[in-house]
mmCIF file with all atom_site columns, C-alpha atoms and ligand atoms in Angstrom:
data_model
loop_
_atom_site.group_PDB
_atom_site.id
_atom_site.type_symbol
_atom_site.label_atom_id
_atom_site.label_alt_id
_atom_site.label_comp_id
_atom_site.label_asym_id
_atom_site.label_entity_id
_atom_site.label_seq_id
_atom_site.pdbx_PDB_ins_code
_atom_site.Cartn_x
_atom_site.Cartn_y
_atom_site.Cartn_z
_atom_site.occupancy
_atom_site.B_iso_or_equiv
_atom_site.pdbx_formal_charge
_atom_site.auth_seq_id
_atom_site.auth_comp_id
_atom_site.auth_asym_id
_atom_site.auth_atom_id
_atom_site.pdbx_PDB_model_num
ATOM   1   C  CA  . UNK K 1 1   ? -31.698 -11.050 11.987  1.00 43.00 ? 159 UNK K CA  1
ATOM   2   C  CA  . UNK K 1 2   ? -29.179 -11.989 9.350   1.00 45.00 ? 160 UNK K CA  1
ATOM   3   C  CA  . UNK K 1 3   ? -30.288 -9.000  7.302   1.00 47.00 ? 161 UNK K CA  1
ATOM   4   C  CA  . UNK K 1 4   ? -29.775 -6.622  10.219  1.00 48.00 ? 162 UNK K CA  1
ATOM   5   C  CA  . UNK K 1 5   ? -26.301 -8.006  10.753  1.00 44.00 ? 163 UNK K CA  1
ATOM   6   C  CA  . UNK K 1 6   ? -25.291 -7.618  7.124   1.00 46.00 ? 164 UNK K CA  1
ATOM   7   C  CA  . UNK K 1 7   ? -26.605 -4.057  6.999   1.00 47.00 ? 165 UNK K CA  1
ATOM   8   C  CA  . UNK K 1 8   ? -24.647 -3.206  10.107  1.00 46.00 ? 166 UNK K CA  1
ATOM   9   C  CA  . UNK K 1 9   ? -21.552 -4.650  8.457   1.00 51.00 ? 167 UNK K CA  1
ATOM   10  C  CA  . UNK K 1 10  ? -22.096 -2.612  5.300   1.00 53.00 ? 168 UNK K CA  1
ATOM   11  C  CA  . UNK K 1 11  ? -22.681 0.668   7.070   1.00 59.00 ? 169 UNK K CA  1
ATOM   12  C  CA  . UNK K 1 12  ? -19.684 0.543   9.395   1.00 79.00 ? 170 UNK K CA  1
ATOM   13  C  CA  . UNK K 1 13  ? -16.138 1.364   8.367   1.00 92.00 ? 171 UNK K CA  1
ATOM   14  C  CA  . UNK K 1 14  ? -14.139 -1.685  7.358   1.00 96.00 ? 172 UNK K CA  1
ATOM   15  C  CA  . UNK K 1 15  ? -10.415 -2.209  7.738   1.00 97.00 ? 173 UNK K CA  1
ATOM   16  C  CA  . UNK K 1 16  ? -9.223  -4.170  4.729   1.00 98.00 ? 174 UNK K CA  1
ATOM   17  C  CA  . UNK K 1 17  ? -6.071  -6.185  5.355   1.00 98.00 ? 175 UNK K CA  1
ATOM   18  C  CA  . UNK K 1 18  ? -4.439  -6.028  1.927   1.00 98.00 ? 176 UNK K CA  1
ATOM   19  C  CA  . UNK K 1 19  ? -3.766  -9.563  0.654   1.00 98.00 ? 177 UNK K CA  1
ATOM   20  C  CA  . UNK K 1 20  ? -5.291  -11.033 3.821   1.00 97.00 ? 178 UNK K CA  1
ATOM   21  C  CA  . UNK K 1 21  ? -2.856  -13.619 5.245   1.00 97.00 ? 179 UNK K CA  1
ATOM   22  C  CA  . UNK K 1 22  ? -0.319  -12.985 2.468   1.00 97.00 ? 180 UNK K CA  1
ATOM   23  C  CA  . UNK K 1 23  ? 0.096   -9.368  3.520   1.00 98.00 ? 181 UNK K CA  1
ATOM   24  C  CA  . UNK K 1 24  ? 1.857   -6.853  1.281   1.00 98.00 ? 182 UNK K CA  1
ATOM   25  C  CA  . UNK K 1 25  ? 4.546   -8.786  -0.591  1.00 98.00 ? 183 UNK K CA  1
ATOM   26  C  CA  . UNK K 1 26  ? 5.850   -9.627  -4.035  1.00 98.00 ? 184 UNK K CA  1
ATOM   27  C  CA  . UNK K 1 27  ? 3.106   -12.149 -4.779  1.00 98.00 ? 185 UNK K CA  1
ATOM   28  C  CA  . UNK K 1 28  ? 3.776   -15.671 -6.048  1.00 95.00 ? 186 UNK K CA  1
ATOM   29  C  CA  . UNK K 1 29  ? 0.560   -15.323 -8.000  1.00 95.00 ? 187 UNK K CA  1
ATOM   30  C  CA  . UNK K 1 30  ? 0.593   -12.227 -10.198 1.00 96.00 ? 188 UNK K CA  1
ATOM   31  C  CA  . UNK K 1 31  ? -3.168  -11.844 -9.772  1.00 97.00 ? 189 UNK K CA  1
ATOM   32  C  CA  . UNK K 1 32  ? -3.133  -11.973 -5.974  1.00 98.00 ? 190 UNK K CA  1
ATOM   33  C  CA  . UNK K 1 33  ? -4.038  -8.331  -5.366  1.00 98.00 ? 191 UNK K CA  1
ATOM   34  C  CA  . UNK K 1 34  ? -6.471  -8.070  -8.282  1.00 98.00 ? 192 UNK K CA  1
ATOM   35  C  CA  . UNK K 1 35  ? -8.273  -11.181 -7.060  1.00 98.00 ? 193 UNK K CA  1
ATOM   36  C  CA  . UNK K 1 36  ? -8.261  -9.908  -3.483  1.00 98.00 ? 194 UNK K CA  1
ATOM   37  C  CA  . UNK K 1 37  ? -9.726  -6.555  -4.519  1.00 98.00 ? 195 UNK K CA  1
ATOM   38  C  CA  . UNK K 1 38  ? -12.368 -8.136  -6.764  1.00 98.00 ? 196 UNK K CA  1
ATOM   39  C  CA  . UNK K 1 39  ? -13.867 -9.979  -3.804  1.00 97.00 ? 197 UNK K CA  1
ATOM   40  C  CA  . UNK K 1 40  ? -14.411 -6.858  -1.714  1.00 97.00 ? 198 UNK K CA  1
ATOM   41  C  CA  . UNK K 1 41  ? -16.351 -3.638  -1.657  1.00 96.00 ? 199 UNK K CA  1
ATOM   42  C  CA  . UNK K 1 42  ? -14.420 -0.505  -0.724  1.00 98.00 ? 200 UNK K CA  1
ATOM   43  C  CA  . UNK K 1 43  ? -16.396 2.381   0.702   1.00 97.00 ? 201 UNK K CA  1
ATOM   44  C  CA  . UNK K 1 44  ? -15.408 5.927   1.622   1.00 96.00 ? 202 UNK K CA  1
ATOM   45  C  CA  . UNK K 1 45  ? -14.566 5.801   5.333   1.00 96.00 ? 203 UNK K CA  1
ATOM   46  C  CA  . UNK K 1 46  ? -12.939 2.371   5.108   1.00 97.00 ? 204 UNK K CA  1
ATOM   47  C  CA  . UNK K 1 47  ? -9.199  1.921   5.432   1.00 98.00 ? 205 UNK K CA  1
ATOM   48  C  CA  . UNK K 1 48  ? -6.526  -0.246  3.882   1.00 98.00 ? 206 UNK K CA  1
ATOM   49  C  CA  . UNK K 1 49  ? -3.923  -1.901  6.081   1.00 98.00 ? 207 UNK K CA  1
ATOM   50  C  CA  . UNK K 1 50  ? -0.668  -2.832  4.378   1.00 98.00 ? 208 UNK K CA  1
ATOM   51  C  CA  . UNK K 1 51  ? 1.116   -5.402  6.528   1.00 98.00 ? 209 UNK K CA  1
ATOM   52  C  CA  . UNK K 1 52  ? 4.765   -6.064  5.676   1.00 98.00 ? 210 UNK K CA  1
ATOM   53  C  CA  . UNK K 1 53  ? 8.118   -6.525  7.347   1.00 97.00 ? 211 UNK K CA  1
ATOM   54  C  CA  . UNK K 1 54  ? 9.374   -2.958  7.795   1.00 98.00 ? 212 UNK K CA  1
ATOM   55  C  CA  . UNK K 1 55  ? 12.437  -2.443  5.631   1.00 97.00 ? 213 UNK K CA  1
ATOM   56  C  CA  . UNK K 1 56  ? 11.508  -5.075  3.077   1.00 98.00 ? 214 UNK K CA  1
ATOM   57  C  CA  . UNK K 1 57  ? 8.660   -3.173  1.398   1.00 98.00 ? 215 UNK K CA  1
ATOM   58  C  CA  . UNK K 1 58  ? 6.891   0.165   1.459   1.00 98.00 ? 216 UNK K CA  1
ATOM   59  C  CA  . UNK K 1 59  ? 3.667   1.582   0.065   1.00 98.00 ? 217 UNK K CA  1
ATOM   60  C  CA  . UNK K 1 60  ? 2.574   4.740   -1.669  1.00 98.00 ? 218 UNK K CA  1
ATOM   61  C  CA  . UNK K 1 61  ? -0.526  5.903   -3.472  1.00 98.00 ? 219 UNK K CA  1
ATOM   62  C  CA  . UNK K 1 62  ? 0.206   6.826   -7.059  1.00 98.00 ? 220 UNK K CA  1
ATOM   63  C  CA  . UNK K 1 63  ? -1.538  8.010   -10.211 1.00 97.00 ? 221 UNK K CA  1
ATOM   64  C  CA  . UNK K 1 64  ? -2.794  5.560   -12.821 1.00 98.00 ? 222 UNK K CA  1
ATOM   65  C  CA  . UNK K 1 65  ? 0.127   6.469   -15.026 1.00 98.00 ? 223 UNK K CA  1
ATOM   66  C  CA  . UNK K 1 66  ? 2.612   5.778   -12.232 1.00 98.00 ? 224 UNK K CA  1
ATOM   67  C  CA  . UNK K 1 67  ? 0.788   2.539   -11.448 1.00 98.00 ? 225 UNK K CA  1
ATOM   68  C  CA  . UNK K 1 68  ? 0.991   1.393   -15.056 1.00 98.00 ? 226 UNK K CA  1
ATOM   69  C  CA  . UNK K 1 69  ? 4.687   2.278   -15.306 1.00 98.00 ? 227 UNK K CA  1
ATOM   70  C  CA  . UNK K 1 70  ? 5.726   1.377   -11.748 1.00 98.00 ? 228 UNK K CA  1
ATOM   71  C  CA  . UNK K 1 71  ? 7.007   4.884   -11.192 1.00 96.00 ? 229 UNK K CA  1
ATOM   72  C  CA  . UNK K 1 72  ? 6.708   7.177   -8.158  1.00 96.00 ? 230 UNK K CA  1
ATOM   73  C  CA  . UNK K 1 73  ? 6.254   10.876  -8.983  1.00 95.00 ? 231 UNK K CA  1
ATOM   74  C  CA  . UNK K 1 74  ? 5.860   11.914  -5.351  1.00 93.00 ? 232 UNK K CA  1
ATOM   75  C  CA  . UNK K 1 75  ? 8.482   10.159  -3.184  1.00 94.00 ? 233 UNK K CA  1
ATOM   76  C  CA  . UNK K 1 76  ? 7.310   12.222  -0.205  1.00 93.00 ? 234 UNK K CA  1
ATOM   77  C  CA  . UNK K 1 77  ? 4.171   10.122  0.010   1.00 95.00 ? 235 UNK K CA  1
ATOM   78  C  CA  . UNK K 1 78  ? 5.957   6.803   0.582   1.00 98.00 ? 236 UNK K CA  1
ATOM   79  C  CA  . UNK K 1 79  ? 5.099   5.043   3.850   1.00 98.00 ? 237 UNK K CA  1
ATOM   80  C  CA  . UNK K 1 80  ? 8.030   2.893   4.974   1.00 98.00 ? 238 UNK K CA  1
ATOM   81  C  CA  . UNK K 1 81  ? 6.764   1.662   8.348   1.00 98.00 ? 239 UNK K CA  1
ATOM   82  C  CA  . UNK K 1 82  ? 4.421   -1.301  8.774   1.00 98.00 ? 240 UNK K CA  1
ATOM   83  C  CA  . UNK K 1 83  ? 1.584   -1.650  9.423   1.00 97.00 ? 241 UNK K CA  1
ATOM   84  C  CA  . UNK K 1 84  ? 0.643   1.157   7.093   1.00 98.00 ? 242 UNK K CA  1
ATOM   85  C  CA  . UNK K 1 85  ? -2.968  2.280   7.390   1.00 98.00 ? 243 UNK K CA  1
ATOM   86  C  CA  . UNK K 1 86  ? -4.409  4.402   4.610   1.00 98.00 ? 244 UNK K CA  1
ATOM   87  C  CA  . UNK K 1 87  ? -7.877  5.903   4.996   1.00 97.00 ? 245 UNK K CA  1
ATOM   88  C  CA  . UNK K 1 88  ? -10.095 5.893   1.937   1.00 98.00 ? 246 UNK K CA  1
ATOM   89  C  CA  . UNK K 1 89  ? -11.390 9.443   1.921   1.00 97.00 ? 247 UNK K CA  1
ATOM   90  C  CA  . UNK K 1 90  ? -12.594 9.864   -1.658  1.00 97.00 ? 248 UNK K CA  1
ATOM   91  C  CA  . UNK K 1 91  ? -14.493 7.771   -4.210  1.00 97.00 ? 249 UNK K CA  1
ATOM   92  C  CA  . UNK K 1 92  ? -12.975 6.559   -7.462  1.00 98.00 ? 250 UNK K CA  1
ATOM   93  C  CA  . UNK K 1 93  ? -10.114 4.320   -8.447  1.00 98.00 ? 251 UNK K CA  1
ATOM   94  C  CA  . UNK K 1 94  ? -7.065  4.421   -6.188  1.00 98.00 ? 252 UNK K CA  1
ATOM   95  C  CA  . UNK K 1 95  ? -3.670  2.972   -6.997  1.00 98.00 ? 253 UNK K CA  1
ATOM   96  C  CA  . UNK K 1 96  ? -0.962  1.730   -4.644  1.00 98.00 ? 254 UNK K CA  1
ATOM   97  C  CA  . UNK K 1 97  ? 2.478   0.296   -5.316  1.00 98.00 ? 255 UNK K CA  1
ATOM   98  C  CA  . UNK K 1 98  ? 5.643   -0.708  -3.489  1.00 98.00 ? 256 UNK K CA  1
ATOM   99  C  CA  . UNK K 1 99  ? 8.353   1.758   -4.530  1.00 98.00 ? 257 UNK K CA  1
ATOM   100 C  CA  . UNK K 1 100 ? 11.304  -0.599  -4.063  1.00 98.00 ? 258 UNK K CA  1
ATOM   101 C  CA  . UNK K 1 101 ? 13.211  -1.486  -7.228  1.00 96.00 ? 259 UNK K CA  1
ATOM   102 C  CA  . UNK K 1 102 ? 11.465  -4.226  -9.171  1.00 97.00 ? 260 UNK K CA  1
ATOM   103 C  CA  . UNK K 1 103 ? 8.715   -4.985  -6.678  1.00 98.00 ? 261 UNK K CA  1
ATOM   104 C  CA  . UNK K 1 104 ? 5.902   -3.274  -8.572  1.00 98.00 ? 262 UNK K CA  1
ATOM   105 C  CA  . UNK K 1 105 ? 7.178   -4.820  -11.809 1.00 98.00 ? 263 UNK K CA  1
ATOM   106 C  CA  . UNK K 1 106 ? 6.672   -8.166  -10.099 1.00 98.00 ? 264 UNK K CA  1
ATOM   107 C  CA  . UNK K 1 107 ? 3.053   -7.290  -9.328  1.00 98.00 ? 265 UNK K CA  1
ATOM   108 C  CA  . UNK K 1 108 ? 3.285   -5.750  -5.878  1.00 98.00 ? 266 UNK K CA  1
ATOM   109 C  CA  . UNK K 1 109 ? 0.631   -3.252  -6.912  1.00 98.00 ? 267 UNK K CA  1
ATOM   110 C  CA  . UNK K 1 110 ? -2.997  -2.714  -6.039  1.00 98.00 ? 268 UNK K CA  1
ATOM   111 C  CA  . UNK K 1 111 ? -5.852  -0.901  -7.746  1.00 98.00 ? 269 UNK K CA  1
ATOM   112 C  CA  . UNK K 1 112 ? -9.207  -0.529  -5.999  1.00 98.00 ? 270 UNK K CA  1
ATOM   113 C  CA  . UNK K 1 113 ? -12.478 1.205   -6.763  1.00 98.00 ? 271 UNK K CA  1
ATOM   114 C  CA  . UNK K 1 114 ? -13.860 3.155   -3.821  1.00 98.00 ? 272 UNK K CA  1
ATOM   115 C  CA  . UNK K 1 115 ? -17.573 3.925   -3.749  1.00 97.00 ? 273 UNK K CA  1
ATOM   116 C  CA  . UNK K 1 116 ? -19.583 6.414   -1.727  1.00 93.00 ? 274 UNK K CA  1
ATOM   117 C  CA  . UNK K 1 117 ? -21.152 5.187   1.457   1.00 83.00 ? 275 UNK K CA  1
ATOM   118 C  CA  . UNK K 1 118 ? -24.732 4.105   0.841   1.00 76.00 ? 276 UNK K CA  1
ATOM   119 C  CA  . UNK K 1 119 ? -27.475 5.902   2.734   1.00 67.00 ? 277 UNK K CA  1
ATOM   120 C  CA  . UNK K 1 120 ? -28.711 2.871   4.657   1.00 61.00 ? 278 UNK K CA  1
HETATM 121 CU CU1 . LIG Q 2 .   ? 8.044   -4.301  -2.034  1.00 88.01 ? 41  LIG Q CU1 1
#
């Protein structure tokens, strides 16, 4: 029974609340989002939910280079309204940052590895 339940969980789309109760903020702990991501499995078809006070943060998917340098090459992709839901439509590493001045520098940034849905 437990096995059936866990398989059902794995095969259905999951909404991941980024940072759980902390939401999408400038974290007190610089490893908050890396630790959060390391405890989860992200599958194509899942979604990320960025929960923040609208006006105090935003979110945008960026390239690895932009992630590393806290730069936004495509300002048109910035989502400014909470809660921001982003569907994970392709496998691979995806990068997200807050575009507001200084926030990414202070570790408001998230990198996740998205895998293909298993065939179970
Ligand atoms: Cu921010």
